[in-house]
Structure formats: C-alpha cells, structure tokens
Steps between C-alpha positions, in 0.01 A plus 500: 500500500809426315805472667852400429788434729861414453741430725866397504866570645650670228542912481134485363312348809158579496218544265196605585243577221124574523224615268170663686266797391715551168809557728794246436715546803864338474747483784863428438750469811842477411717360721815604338604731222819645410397846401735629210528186331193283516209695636429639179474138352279383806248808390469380118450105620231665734318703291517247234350308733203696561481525108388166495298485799341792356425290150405185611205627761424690168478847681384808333677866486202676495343281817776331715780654706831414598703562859845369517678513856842389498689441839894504489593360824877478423605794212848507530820648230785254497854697379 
C-alpha cells in the first residue's frame, strides 16, 4: 500500500495519508487553531495539500476517491 505519515510539534501535528482500493484516506490532527483568524488558512494549506497528493499518485476523477478527516483538538477564538 502507499502510505504517508507526518509528524511534528507545530499546530499541524499529524499526517496520515493512505491510498487503497481507489480510496485516498488523509488524516489531519490539529493540535491548535485559532478559529476566526487562522483556521480558514489551515483549511486552504490542507486541501492544497491533498491537491498534490492527489496529482502526484496520478489519481483519476472518474476512478479514485477522496476522505478527508480533520481533528481540531484545540479550536479556540482569541478577543
């Protein structure tokens, strides 16, 4: 199978991407994410991400799926 994992202390600490039975499966965990502000920046770098996951295992549309999970295990609003 093909499988990908990242991991690292920062707000973005854990990625877990695998590709089986035209499913590609990607995990995010989040450790950290200010909610109003940078959230929505976290979500583009993600699914950018994927983009190019997507592209270089040369996935089809009309064959291959995508599930993205994304745990949050610290979504706070700072005023």
């Amino acid at each position: 199978s093909r499988r990908f994992i990242y991991t690292n202390d920062s707000c973005i600490s854990l990625i877990h991407a695998s590709y089986r039975e035209s499913l590609l499966d990607i995990h995010f965990v989040l450790r950290s994410s200010e909610v109003s502000t940078t959230f929505n920046h976290d979500l583009r770098f993600l699914y950018y991400l994927t983009k190019r996951v997507y592209q270089a295992l040369k996935l089809q549309p009309d064959r291959d799926l995508i599930r993205l999970r994304f745990n949050l295990n610290s979504a706070h609003i700072l005023k």
